[in-house]
Every structure is written in C-alpha cells, then in structure tokens.
Short mmCIF file of C-alpha atoms in Angstrom, two decimals:
data_model
loop_
_atom_site.label_atom_id
_atom_site.label_comp_id
_atom_site.label_asym_id
_atom_site.label_seq_id
_atom_site.Cartn_x
_atom_site.Cartn_y
_atom_site.Cartn_z
CA MET A 1 249.28 -73.86 -225.75
CA PHE A 2 251.85 -72.91 -223.02
CA ASP A 3 255.47 -73.76 -223.49
CA LEU A 4 256.50 -74.26 -219.85
CA LYS A 5 259.97 -75.31 -220.72
CA GLY A 6 260.01 -78.20 -218.29
CA TYR A 7 259.03 -76.07 -215.34
CA LEU A 8 255.59 -77.69 -214.83
CA PRO A 9 256.72 -80.29 -212.16
CA MET A 10 258.26 -77.40 -210.10
CA ILE A 11 255.05 -75.46 -210.26
CA LEU A 12 253.00 -78.47 -209.24
CA ASP A 13 255.37 -79.18 -206.35
CA GLY A 14 254.63 -75.57 -205.29
CA MET A 15 250.87 -76.28 -205.59
CA VAL A 16 251.33 -79.20 -203.15
CA ILE A 17 252.93 -76.73 -200.63
CA THR A 18 250.12 -74.26 -201.27
CA ILE A 19 247.44 -76.86 -200.57
CA GLU A 20 249.28 -78.11 -197.49
CA VAL A 21 249.65 -74.58 -196.05
CA ALA A 22 246.00 -73.91 -196.84
CA LEU A 23 244.55 -77.06 -195.23
CA LEU A 24 246.74 -76.87 -192.22
CA SER A 25 246.07 -73.19 -191.53
CA LEU A 26 242.33 -73.88 -192.11
CA THR A 27 242.47 -76.47 -189.33
CA ILE A 28 244.22 -73.99 -187.04
CA ALA A 29 241.76 -71.36 -187.93
CA VAL A 30 238.71 -73.61 -187.22
CA ILE A 31 240.07 -74.57 -183.77
CA LEU A 32 240.88 -70.95 -182.87
CA GLY A 33 237.51 -69.87 -184.32
CA ILE A 34 235.54 -72.31 -182.14
CA ALA A 35 237.63 -71.37 -179.09
CA GLY A 36 237.14 -67.68 -179.91
CA ALA A 37 233.39 -67.97 -180.46
CA SER A 38 233.04 -70.04 -177.34
CA ALA A 39 234.97 -67.43 -175.39
CA LYS A 40 232.85 -64.55 -176.69
CA LEU A 41 229.54 -66.39 -175.78
CA SER A 42 230.72 -67.89 -172.50
CA GLY A 43 229.50 -65.08 -170.33
CA SER A 44 232.90 -64.71 -168.77
CA ARG A 45 234.08 -61.10 -168.96
CA ILE A 46 237.86 -62.10 -169.17
CA ALA A 47 237.39 -64.66 -171.88
CA TYR A 48 235.27 -62.09 -173.86
CA SER A 49 237.92 -59.46 -173.52
CA ILE A 50 240.74 -61.70 -174.71
CA SER A 51 238.75 -62.88 -177.70
CA THR A 52 237.65 -59.39 -178.58
CA LEU A 53 241.14 -58.13 -178.33
CA TYR A 54 242.23 -60.87 -180.69
CA THR A 55 239.65 -60.29 -183.36
CA THR A 56 240.10 -56.46 -183.21
CA LEU A 57 243.92 -56.73 -183.47
CA ILE A 58 243.87 -59.22 -186.40
CA ARG A 59 241.18 -57.40 -188.35
CA GLY A 60 243.02 -54.13 -188.04
CA ILE A 61 246.42 -55.23 -189.32
CA PRO A 62 247.18 -56.17 -193.00
CA ASP A 63 247.94 -59.91 -193.42
CA LEU A 64 251.24 -59.18 -195.09
CA VAL A 65 252.42 -57.00 -192.28
CA LEU A 66 251.32 -59.57 -189.66
CA MET A 67 253.05 -62.35 -191.45
CA THR A 68 256.42 -60.59 -191.67
CA LEU A 69 256.06 -59.40 -188.09
CA ILE A 70 255.57 -63.01 -186.92
CA PHE A 71 258.24 -64.49 -189.19
CA PHE A 72 261.03 -61.97 -188.29
CA GLY A 73 259.76 -60.90 -184.86
CA GLY A 74 259.08 -64.51 -183.85
CA GLN A 75 262.53 -65.44 -184.90
CA ILE A 76 264.09 -62.62 -182.80
CA LEU A 77 261.82 -63.38 -179.81
CA ILE A 78 262.55 -67.11 -179.70
CA ASN A 79 266.30 -66.64 -180.06
CA ASN A 80 266.40 -63.93 -177.44
CA LEU A 81 264.65 -66.45 -175.19
CA GLY A 82 267.05 -69.09 -176.44
CA ASP A 83 270.04 -67.00 -175.36
CA GLN A 84 268.70 -66.77 -171.83
CA PHE A 85 268.15 -70.53 -171.52
CA GLY A 86 271.21 -71.47 -173.46
CA TRP A 87 269.39 -73.12 -176.44
CA ASP A 88 270.98 -73.47 -179.79
CA TYR A 89 270.01 -71.06 -182.60
CA ILE A 90 266.46 -71.98 -183.68
CA ASP A 91 265.36 -71.35 -187.16
CA ILE A 92 261.59 -70.96 -187.63
CA SER A 93 260.80 -72.54 -191.04
CA PRO A 94 258.89 -70.36 -193.44
CA PHE A 95 256.31 -73.24 -193.59
CA ILE A 96 255.57 -73.12 -189.82
CA ALA A 97 255.58 -69.39 -189.72
CA GLY A 98 253.34 -69.08 -192.76
CA THR A 99 250.82 -71.66 -191.56
CA ALA A 100 250.71 -70.37 -188.08
CA THR A 101 250.10 -66.83 -189.22
CA ILE A 102 247.42 -67.55 -191.77
CA GLY A 103 245.78 -69.90 -189.19
CA PHE A 104 245.94 -67.13 -186.60
CA ILE A 105 244.60 -64.49 -188.88
CA PHE A 106 241.68 -66.55 -190.18
CA GLY A 107 240.91 -67.80 -186.68
CA ALA A 108 239.74 -64.29 -186.03
CA TYR A 109 237.40 -64.33 -188.98
CA MET A 110 236.13 -67.75 -188.01
CA THR A 111 235.56 -66.57 -184.58
CA GLU A 112 233.10 -64.02 -185.91
CA THR A 113 231.48 -66.42 -188.38
CA PHE A 114 230.96 -69.13 -185.61
CA ARG A 115 229.68 -66.58 -183.09
CA GLY A 116 227.01 -65.46 -185.49
CA ALA A 117 226.21 -69.02 -186.43
CA ILE A 118 225.68 -70.04 -182.78
CA LEU A 119 223.56 -66.90 -182.11
CA ALA A 120 221.35 -67.75 -185.16
CA ILE A 121 220.34 -71.06 -183.50
CA ASP A 122 216.73 -70.90 -182.22
CA ARG A 123 217.03 -70.29 -178.46
CA GLY A 124 214.05 -72.52 -177.74
CA GLN A 125 215.78 -75.56 -179.21
CA ILE A 126 218.65 -75.12 -176.84
CA GLU A 127 216.20 -74.71 -173.89
CA ALA A 128 214.47 -77.89 -174.92
CA ALA A 129 217.81 -79.79 -174.85
CA GLN A 130 218.48 -78.39 -171.34
CA ALA A 131 215.03 -79.31 -170.25
CA PHE A 132 215.56 -82.88 -171.23
CA GLY A 133 218.68 -83.06 -169.02
CA MET A 134 221.42 -82.78 -171.60
CA SER A 135 224.86 -81.98 -170.31
CA ARG A 136 226.71 -78.98 -171.88
CA LEU A 137 228.90 -81.16 -173.94
CA LEU A 138 226.06 -83.33 -175.23
CA LEU A 139 224.10 -80.18 -176.03
CA PHE A 140 226.94 -78.82 -178.08
CA VAL A 141 227.61 -82.06 -179.96
CA ARG A 142 224.00 -83.06 -180.62
CA ILE A 143 222.17 -79.73 -181.02
CA THR A 144 224.51 -76.71 -181.40
CA LEU A 145 227.09 -78.20 -183.63
CA PRO A 146 224.92 -79.69 -186.42
CA GLN A 147 222.78 -76.49 -186.53
CA MET A 148 225.66 -74.13 -186.37
CA VAL A 149 227.39 -75.81 -189.38
CA ARG A 150 224.38 -74.83 -191.52
CA HIS A 151 224.47 -71.24 -190.40
CA ALA A 152 228.26 -71.01 -190.55
CA LEU A 153 228.66 -72.62 -193.96
CA PRO A 154 228.33 -69.50 -196.20
CA GLY A 155 230.75 -67.48 -194.04
CA PHE A 156 233.02 -70.46 -193.70
CA GLY A 157 233.14 -70.78 -197.36
CA ASN A 158 234.03 -67.22 -197.96
CA ASN A 159 236.82 -67.40 -195.28
CA TRP A 160 238.16 -70.51 -196.93
CA MET A 161 238.29 -68.99 -200.36
CA VAL A 162 240.10 -65.83 -199.05
CA LEU A 163 242.44 -68.01 -197.01
CA ALA A 164 243.33 -70.17 -200.02
CA LYS A 165 244.27 -67.12 -201.86
CA THR A 166 246.08 -65.49 -198.86
CA THR A 167 248.57 -68.49 -198.92
CA ALA A 168 250.17 -66.58 -201.82
CA LEU A 169 251.74 -64.32 -199.14
CA VAL A 170 253.94 -67.17 -197.95
CA SER A 171 256.15 -66.69 -201.04
CA VAL A 172 257.27 -63.34 -199.49
CA ILE A 173 258.80 -65.09 -196.47
CA GLY A 174 260.63 -67.54 -198.79
CA LEU A 175 258.39 -70.61 -198.84
CA HIS A 176 258.47 -72.41 -202.17
CA ASP A 177 254.80 -72.40 -202.87
CA MET A 178 253.42 -72.12 -206.41
CA VAL A 179 253.79 -68.33 -206.52
CA TYR A 180 257.37 -68.41 -205.52
CA ASN A 181 258.14 -71.12 -208.00
CA ALA A 182 256.30 -69.41 -210.77
CA ASN A 183 258.29 -66.26 -209.97
CA LEU A 184 261.53 -68.24 -210.34
CA ALA A 185 260.43 -69.91 -213.54
CA GLY A 186 259.24 -66.71 -215.00
CA GLY A 187 262.50 -65.08 -214.16
CA SER A 188 264.81 -67.64 -215.74
CA THR A 189 262.65 -68.04 -218.86
CA ARG A 190 261.80 -64.41 -219.14
CA GLN A 191 258.16 -65.36 -219.48
CA PRO A 192 256.61 -64.17 -216.17
CA PHE A 193 253.23 -63.66 -217.78
CA THR A 194 252.92 -67.36 -218.82
CA PHE A 195 253.86 -68.67 -215.42
CA TYR A 196 251.64 -66.34 -213.44
CA LEU A 197 248.76 -67.11 -215.80
CA VAL A 198 249.34 -70.87 -215.05
CA VAL A 199 249.25 -70.10 -211.37
CA ALA A 200 246.09 -68.07 -211.74
CA LEU A 201 244.43 -71.02 -213.37
CA LEU A 202 245.65 -73.43 -210.67
CA TYR A 203 244.23 -71.16 -207.98
CA LEU A 204 241.01 -70.98 -209.87
CA ALA A 205 240.99 -74.84 -209.92
CA ILE A 206 241.38 -74.99 -206.19
CA THR A 207 238.69 -72.41 -205.48
CA GLY A 208 236.42 -73.92 -208.13
CA ILE A 209 236.61 -77.36 -206.54
CA SER A 210 236.02 -75.86 -203.14
CA ASP A 211 232.90 -74.18 -204.47
CA LEU A 212 231.49 -77.54 -205.56
CA LEU A 213 232.30 -79.15 -202.18
CA LEU A 214 230.70 -76.24 -200.31
CA HIS A 215 227.70 -76.39 -202.37
CA TRP A 216 227.26 -80.07 -201.66
CA ALA A 217 227.89 -79.47 -197.97
CA ASN A 218 225.23 -76.79 -197.88
CA ARG A 219 222.73 -79.13 -199.23
CA ARG A 220 223.64 -81.86 -196.82
CA PHE A 221 223.34 -79.61 -193.80
CA SER A 222 220.15 -77.89 -194.87
CA ILE A 223 218.18 -81.14 -194.47
CA GLY A 224 214.98 -80.38 -192.63
CA ILE A 225 214.99 -76.73 -193.47
CA ARG A 226 212.29 -75.41 -195.78
CA GLN A 227 214.09 -74.09 -198.93
CA VAL A 228 212.74 -70.63 -199.78
CA MET B 1 196.41 -88.86 -150.30
CA SER B 2 199.24 -89.91 -152.63
CA LYS B 3 202.88 -88.81 -152.22
CA PRO B 4 203.87 -85.23 -153.19
CA ALA B 5 205.61 -85.12 -156.63
CA VAL B 6 206.50 -81.41 -156.79
CA VAL B 7 206.76 -79.17 -153.74
CA VAL B 8 207.48 -75.48 -154.27
CA GLU B 9 208.00 -73.32 -151.24
CA GLY B 10 208.31 -69.63 -150.94
CA LEU B 11 209.40 -69.05 -154.45
CA HIS B 12 210.50 -65.62 -155.52
CA LYS B 13 211.87 -64.64 -158.91
CA GLN B 14 213.41 -61.34 -159.70
CA TYR B 15 214.77 -59.92 -162.91
CA GLY B 16 216.84 -56.92 -162.00
CA SER B 17 214.59 -54.80 -159.83
CA ILE B 18 211.38 -56.37 -161.17
CA GLU B 19 209.89 -59.10 -159.06
CA VAL B 20 207.89 -61.44 -161.21
CA ILE B 21 207.03 -64.04 -158.60
CA LYS B 22 206.46 -62.88 -155.03
CA GLY B 23 206.34 -65.86 -152.83
CA VAL B 24 204.44 -68.88 -154.33
CA SER B 25 204.14 -72.27 -152.69
CA LEU B 26 202.41 -75.20 -154.21
CA THR B 27 202.27 -78.94 -153.89
CA ALA B 28 201.38 -81.38 -156.78
CA HIS B 29 200.76 -84.87 -155.56
CA GLU B 30 201.33 -87.92 -157.83
CA HIS B 31 198.63 -88.46 -160.39
CA GLU B 32 197.38 -84.91 -159.85
CA VAL B 33 196.65 -82.44 -162.74
CA ILE B 34 197.12 -78.85 -161.71
CA SER B 35 196.06 -75.97 -164.07
CA ILE B 36 197.84 -72.68 -163.60
CA LEU B 37 195.88 -69.70 -164.91
CA GLY B 38 196.57 -66.07 -164.99
CA SER B 39 196.77 -63.14 -167.43
CA SER B 40 200.04 -62.39 -169.19
CA GLY B 41 202.70 -61.13 -166.82
CA SER B 42 201.23 -62.84 -163.86
CA GLY B 43 204.33 -65.00 -163.63
CA LYS B 44 202.68 -68.35 -164.50
CA SER B 45 205.21 -69.38 -167.23
CA THR B 46 208.05 -68.31 -165.03
CA LEU B 47 206.80 -70.36 -162.27
CA LEU B 48 206.63 -73.44 -164.44
CA ARG B 49 210.10 -72.71 -165.83
CA CYS B 50 211.59 -72.52 -162.31
CA ILE B 51 210.38 -76.14 -161.55
CA ASN B 52 212.91 -77.56 -163.96
CA LEU B 53 215.41 -74.74 -163.40
CA LEU B 54 215.22 -73.19 -166.84
CA GLU B 55 214.88 -70.16 -164.58
CA ILE B 56 216.68 -70.11 -161.29
CA PRO B 57 214.46 -68.84 -158.48
CA THR B 58 215.86 -65.87 -156.61
CA ARG B 59 214.53 -67.35 -153.32
CA GLY B 60 212.61 -70.41 -152.26
CA GLU B 61 212.98 -74.10 -152.60
CA ILE B 62 211.92 -76.80 -155.03
CA THR B 63 211.65 -80.47 -154.08
CA ILE B 64 210.89 -83.10 -156.66
CA HIS B 65 210.06 -86.58 -155.41
CA ASN B 66 211.56 -85.71 -152.13
CA GLU B 67 214.77 -84.63 -153.60
CA LEU B 68 215.56 -80.98 -152.74
CA ILE B 69 217.24 -79.18 -155.66
CA ARG B 70 220.37 -77.64 -154.14
CA LEU B 71 221.20 -74.02 -155.01
CA LYS B 72 224.05 -71.83 -153.86
CA ALA B 73 224.95 -68.13 -154.20
CA GLY B 74 226.81 -67.62 -157.47
CA ARG B 75 229.62 -65.01 -158.09
CA SER B 76 227.24 -62.43 -159.40
CA GLY B 77 225.09 -62.78 -156.32
CA LEU B 78 222.34 -64.72 -158.22
CA ARG B 79 221.89 -68.32 -157.28
CA VAL B 80 223.22 -71.21 -159.36
CA PRO B 81 222.76 -74.91 -159.01
CA SER B 82 225.22 -76.44 -156.54
CA ASP B 83 225.32 -79.67 -158.49
CA ARG B 84 224.86 -79.55 -162.18
CA LYS B 85 224.54 -83.34 -162.33
CA GLN B 86 221.64 -83.29 -159.93
CA VAL B 87 219.88 -80.67 -162.12
CA GLU B 88 220.45 -82.75 -165.28
CA ARG B 89 219.19 -85.96 -163.50
CA ILE B 90 216.01 -84.22 -162.34
CA ARG B 91 215.41 -82.64 -165.69
CA SER B 92 215.59 -86.06 -167.31
CA ARG B 93 212.61 -87.11 -165.27
CA VAL B 94 210.64 -83.97 -165.54
CA ALA B 95 209.37 -83.52 -169.19
CA MET B 96 208.42 -80.11 -170.60
CA VAL B 97 206.19 -79.23 -173.46
CA PHE B 98 206.76 -75.69 -174.79
CA GLN B 99 204.43 -73.12 -176.29
CA GLN B 100 206.63 -72.85 -179.35
CA PHE B 101 207.11 -76.70 -179.57
CA ASN B 102 210.93 -76.29 -179.76
CA LEU B 103 211.47 -79.43 -181.72
CA TRP B 104 215.00 -79.90 -182.98
CA SER B 105 214.85 -78.80 -186.52
CA HIS B 106 217.70 -80.87 -187.90
CA MET B 107 216.09 -84.12 -186.69
CA THR B 108 213.09 -86.03 -188.00
CA VAL B 109 210.00 -86.69 -185.80
CA LEU B 110 211.31 -90.02 -184.74
CA GLN B 111 214.80 -88.75 -184.16
CA ASN B 112 213.41 -86.03 -181.91
CA VAL B 113 211.52 -88.60 -179.85
CA ILE B 114 214.42 -91.03 -179.36
CA GLU B 115 217.10 -88.33 -178.79
CA ALA B 116 216.91 -88.00 -175.01
CA PRO B 117 216.24 -91.71 -174.36
CA ILE B 118 219.27 -92.75 -176.22
CA HIS B 119 221.75 -89.95 -175.27
CA VAL B 120 220.61 -88.85 -171.85
CA LEU B 121 218.98 -91.94 -170.40
CA LYS B 122 221.25 -94.44 -172.38
CA VAL B 123 218.36 -96.63 -173.50
CA PRO B 124 219.52 -99.08 -176.22
CA LYS B 125 218.75 -97.68 -179.64
CA ARG B 126 216.41 -100.45 -180.79
CA GLN B 127 214.37 -100.31 -177.60
CA ALA B 128 214.24 -96.50 -177.90
CA ILE B 129 212.88 -96.62 -181.44
CA GLU B 130 210.31 -99.35 -180.49
CA GLU B 131 209.12 -97.19 -177.65
CA GLY B 132 209.29 -93.98 -179.63
CA GLU B 133 207.16 -95.41 -182.42
CA ALA B 134 204.59 -96.51 -179.86
CA PHE B 135 204.35 -92.98 -178.43
CA LEU B 136 204.17 -91.60 -181.97
CA GLU B 137 201.29 -93.98 -182.64
CA ARG B 138 199.64 -92.84 -179.49
CA VAL B 139 199.72 -89.06 -180.57
CA GLY B 140 198.83 -89.90 -184.11
CA MET B 141 202.15 -89.11 -185.64
CA TYR B 142 203.45 -92.53 -186.53
CA ASP B 143 202.78 -92.00 -190.25
CA ARG B 144 204.90 -88.91 -190.18
CA ARG B 145 207.88 -90.36 -188.21
CA ASP B 146 210.34 -89.43 -191.06
CA TYR B 147 209.18 -85.88 -191.49
CA TYR B 148 211.16 -82.84 -190.34
CA PRO B 149 209.49 -80.41 -188.08
CA ALA B 150 209.43 -77.65 -190.80
CA HIS B 151 207.13 -79.75 -192.89
CA LEU B 152 204.50 -80.19 -190.10
CA SER B 153 201.58 -78.15 -188.95
CA GLY B 154 201.70 -76.58 -185.51
CA GLY B 155 199.37 -79.24 -184.15
CA GLU B 156 201.46 -82.04 -185.52
CA GLN B 157 204.64 -80.43 -184.06
CA GLN B 158 203.10 -80.05 -180.66
CA ARG B 159 201.87 -83.73 -180.77
CA THR B 160 205.41 -84.73 -181.68
CA ALA B 161 206.71 -82.69 -178.75
CA ILE B 162 204.33 -84.52 -176.39
CA ALA B 163 205.60 -87.83 -177.70
CA ARG B 164 209.13 -86.59 -177.12
CA ALA B 165 208.14 -85.69 -173.57
CA LEU B 166 206.47 -89.11 -172.98
CA ALA B 167 209.52 -90.90 -174.35
CA ILE B 168 211.64 -90.19 -171.31
CA ASN B 169 209.01 -91.79 -169.12
CA PRO B 170 208.64 -88.68 -167.01
CA SER B 171 207.38 -88.70 -163.50
CA VAL B 172 206.16 -85.07 -163.88
CA MET B 173 205.00 -83.39 -167.14
CA LEU B 174 205.17 -79.56 -167.41
CA PHE B 175 203.03 -77.96 -170.16
CA ASP B 176 203.80 -74.29 -170.93
CA GLU B 177 200.75 -72.93 -172.72
CA PRO B 178 200.75 -75.86 -175.07
CA THR B 179 198.01 -74.61 -177.27
CA SER B 180 198.63 -70.91 -177.34
CA ALA B 181 200.74 -70.90 -180.47
CA LEU B 182 198.25 -72.97 -182.49
CA ASP B 183 195.69 -71.97 -185.00
CA PRO B 184 192.26 -72.32 -183.42
CA GLU B 185 191.34 -75.38 -185.52
CA LEU B 186 194.37 -77.23 -184.34
CA VAL B 187 193.87 -76.74 -180.57
CA GLY B 188 191.37 -79.63 -180.35
CA GLU B 189 193.73 -82.36 -181.54
CA VAL B 190 196.36 -81.33 -179.08
CA LEU B 191 194.02 -80.93 -176.11
CA LYS B 192 192.61 -84.34 -176.80
CA VAL B 193 196.06 -85.95 -176.37
CA ILE B 194 196.82 -83.85 -173.18
CA ARG B 195 193.36 -84.96 -171.78
CA SER B 196 194.08 -88.59 -172.38
CA LEU B 197 197.33 -88.17 -170.41
CA ALA B 198 195.56 -86.62 -167.59
CA GLU B 199 193.01 -89.49 -167.54
CA GLU B 200 195.69 -92.08 -167.27
CA GLY B 201 196.83 -90.56 -164.03
CA ARG B 202 200.00 -88.68 -164.98
CA THR B 203 201.27 -85.90 -162.78
CA MET B 204 200.93 -82.69 -164.75
CA LEU B 205 201.25 -79.01 -164.26
CA VAL B 206 199.66 -77.11 -167.08
CA VAL B 207 199.92 -73.43 -167.80
CA THR B 208 196.93 -72.71 -169.98
CA HIS B 209 194.29 -70.34 -171.21
CA GLU B 210 191.86 -73.13 -172.01
CA MET B 211 189.23 -72.63 -169.36
CA ASP B 212 187.26 -75.75 -170.35
CA PHE B 213 190.33 -77.86 -169.92
CA ALA B 214 191.13 -76.33 -166.52
CA ARG B 215 187.52 -76.86 -165.35
CA ASP B 216 187.03 -80.39 -166.61
CA VAL B 217 190.35 -82.09 -166.39
CA SER B 218 192.33 -80.65 -163.52
CA HIS B 219 192.13 -81.63 -159.91
CA LYS B 220 193.35 -78.32 -158.78
CA VAL B 221 193.40 -74.81 -160.20
CA LEU B 222 195.78 -71.95 -159.33
CA PHE B 223 195.02 -68.50 -160.32
CA LEU B 224 198.18 -66.29 -160.36
CA HIS B 225 197.89 -62.53 -160.15
CA GLN B 226 200.82 -60.18 -160.03
CA GLY B 227 203.22 -62.82 -158.97
CA LYS B 228 201.06 -64.24 -156.16
CA ILE B 229 198.43 -67.01 -155.91
CA GLU B 230 195.17 -65.13 -155.85
CA SER B 231 192.80 -68.21 -155.76
CA GLU B 232 193.41 -71.89 -155.46
CA GLY B 233 191.41 -75.08 -154.98
CA THR B 234 189.35 -77.53 -156.91
CA PRO B 235 188.01 -76.32 -160.19
CA GLN B 236 184.62 -76.04 -158.64
CA ALA B 237 185.88 -73.99 -155.66
CA VAL B 238 187.77 -71.62 -157.99
CA PHE B 239 185.40 -71.24 -160.85
CA GLU B 240 182.14 -71.36 -159.00
CA GLU B 241 182.86 -69.95 -155.59
CA SER B 242 185.79 -67.60 -155.90
CA THR B 243 184.95 -64.10 -155.10
CA SER B 244 188.33 -62.66 -156.05
CA ALA B 245 187.84 -59.57 -158.15
CA PRO B 246 190.97 -60.09 -160.37
CA PHE B 247 189.79 -63.58 -161.10
CA GLN B 248 186.32 -62.45 -162.05
CA GLN B 249 187.90 -59.80 -164.37
CA PHE B 250 190.24 -62.41 -165.80
CA LEU B 251 187.24 -64.72 -166.63
CA ALA B 252 185.23 -61.82 -168.08
CA ARG B 253 188.11 -60.88 -170.47
CA GLY B 254 188.89 -64.45 -171.32
CA ALA B 255 185.24 -65.50 -171.99
CA THR B 256 185.68 -65.84 -175.74
#
C-alpha cells in the first residue's frame, strides 16, 4: 500500500518518543491537577489565588507560544543564573522542555477537571466520613478519590486525547518525535503526504486504544451507580 | 442516676449575624433516650450536629464521657478544634444517622458497615465482617449485604446506615430526623429498629418529628423554639402538662 522506502523504523522510533512524552507529561499534569484542585478547594486564600493565576495564565496562552517561551526562555534564564553561580553551560534537552511544558499546560486543565469532580461528590457522604472519625487523609483516599475518579473520567479522557495530540508540538523545538521524523522522511523522499498520512494513522491508533481503555475504566468506576 | 454521657453547656451557634442556637444546655445520661422536637428552623438539627462537631459551636462547651472537647479561636475569629485527633477519636465513638442516609455510594452495604471499624478503629478485617454481618442481620439487611446503596429503597438505606452506626460500637448514637426523608410506608420498619435500640439501653439523642416515638420511647423530651429550650422533661411532663404556647401550636400543626 505505502512504499515507505525503509523509513518505517525511524517513524516507529519517533512514535516511542511521542508515547514517552505523552505519558510522562500526563503524569506531571495529574500531579499538578490534584495539587491545583486541592489548592482551589483548600479554603486558603493564598493557595486559591496562586492556583487561579496558574489556570488563567495557561488557558490564555497558546500551547505553541508557551512551549517556545519555556524552551528558549528557560534556557536563557538557567544560563543567566549559571553565570552568576559559575556553572557550566546547561543545555535543556527538548525532551525535558517539551514534557515539562505539556505537563504544565495540561496540569491547568486537569485542575479544573478535578475541582469539578470533587465538587460533584455528595456533600453528605463526606460528612458521614467525618462523622465516623476519618482523618483528612483517610477521607481523601477512601471516599473522595474513588468517587472523584468517576466524575473526573470524562474530562480526564478529553484532556488526555488533546494532550496526546499536543505532543506533535515538540517537533517544533527539535525533538525527534514521529512528526519530526515524518517531516524528515517526507523531505528526503519527496513524499510528505505518505508520511504524514502514516503519522495520522498512528495518532489515530493511540487515541483509539485510549478510547477503549477509558471506556473500560468508566465502567469499572461506575459500579454502584444506577445507569440511566 | 447513671453517669452523664453527653453534657452541653451554654451552646450558641451563629451563622454570620443569624443566631440559630441561643444558649442551650442539656445532659444525656448513659442509657437515656432523649427526643429533640421543634419546628424547622428551631435549631434542633444544628444542636445535634454540634455534638460531634460537624458544626463548631460559636460559644459553649461540649463534654462527652467526661472529656471536654477543646476548641480555640481560629484565624478568622471562629472557633476551631484545638486537637483534631481528639475530635476524630470522639467522633469514632459517637455514631450519627443522617436524614439523607449518606451511605457511601461506591461501596456495598457490607463495605459501608465495615469501613469505619477497619480503617478508623483498626479492627481486623475478618472480625469486622463477622460483626458487620451480625448487625446487618439485626436490621434485616443481611440478604442485601452485596447490594449498592443506589439499588435500595430509602428504608433499606436507612437500616443499613443504622447498622453502619452500630458497627463502631458507639457509646452515644445521634439520629438526625432519621425517618423524615422516607416514604410514609417505610417509616415503620426504620422506627422499629430504632425502638429496639432504645429498649436495649443505648444512649441516644434523636431529632424527630415522630410524636408517638418521642412519647413512648424517650426518657426525656426537649422542645426547641427559636434556638432555645422552650420545654423539657419526661414525655408525660412535656406532652400532658406543658402550657407553653409555642409547643401547643407545634402539636396542633404536627397532629397529622
């Protein structure tokens, strides 16, 4: 069907990088999301303000702009600091910059998703847990978390899909992900369409499998809920 | 007379500028059943919720089994518990049954019942299950132990909630309008269980609209009106002899 002229292994190597970036930045995003949501709901004015500043800033700036800002700006900032402290020149790898930026961006979206999910939990069930003497940590682990997962899954799934696709941006800062490699292969074979089509199908495979997993997770965490 | 289980002294509760409870004192002795009556807005539920600190009283003191709950002034000027661990410890001995049942929806009936024994009281799992099943048997929910709350009727949910309360082996039980959210035909099955608990000598404070229950089962009746105790005494003293006009009005309205 496609004549890939021996470039398939390179594309697949790129796919591994894409998946690595996606999973690692998802992990960062989930951690930031839980921290951000907890900060917004903590009742502390300072924590709320910091978290709100974070989500407002991120949601207001295009991903591509943020990524280049962090990649180039971060480089300058760290090396300016390095001059002061007499460090050697530090090179931020595109992998670290890309993963950190995407994690940082989607942490903001996760913050909103998790905040909504926590607020959707029946207040009475939280009160019952308090009334039985549960500590804050126990209450979070035993009551809030399992119920929050159910409420958060649809939003989480959306965020993940968009995140997986946003990884394509790391090619701009020079990371050899599958888009970057497809661009190279397309250029040298003069068949850009073929290679971008392959990449499109591979992205579709990633998101398609994700869809199946999310569907399964949704059923798993809806146990005990009347299906309407 | 037996020892005091719950002592409330000079309790005030204020939300913003609205004072819901204006100086209430009460003592519940061990094995005593106290019914708390009052029309809506009289502060009766708030009073009950203050006893296990779901609400923090603005002023006043609460002592449970001779242990004074320590409160201090928080940053916002409202009081907060001085010792969170103390509050958690006291709550694990004071069980509460809610109007809306508040079962944990992601857990089965049995899981709801064994949750606090295992994770709060550190009872071994097998023992917790054994005891939990016995309590479910007692409230007639043993056959449904693997059901989720969403698949139960209100009466079944409330009986499960009572089993969950019994499972922590509480020294005091608080009931916050336990039958008010139930369809009329389901009230009987829940009241029967609560009556049987009263008969075995448990210390109970029951906020209720069930006049027959208050009259027949309780040792003491409190009638709250506009945040204060308007009448109190034995059921006979309150129901037969009280001359309080608000109480007479309350009875006349509630006589359905």
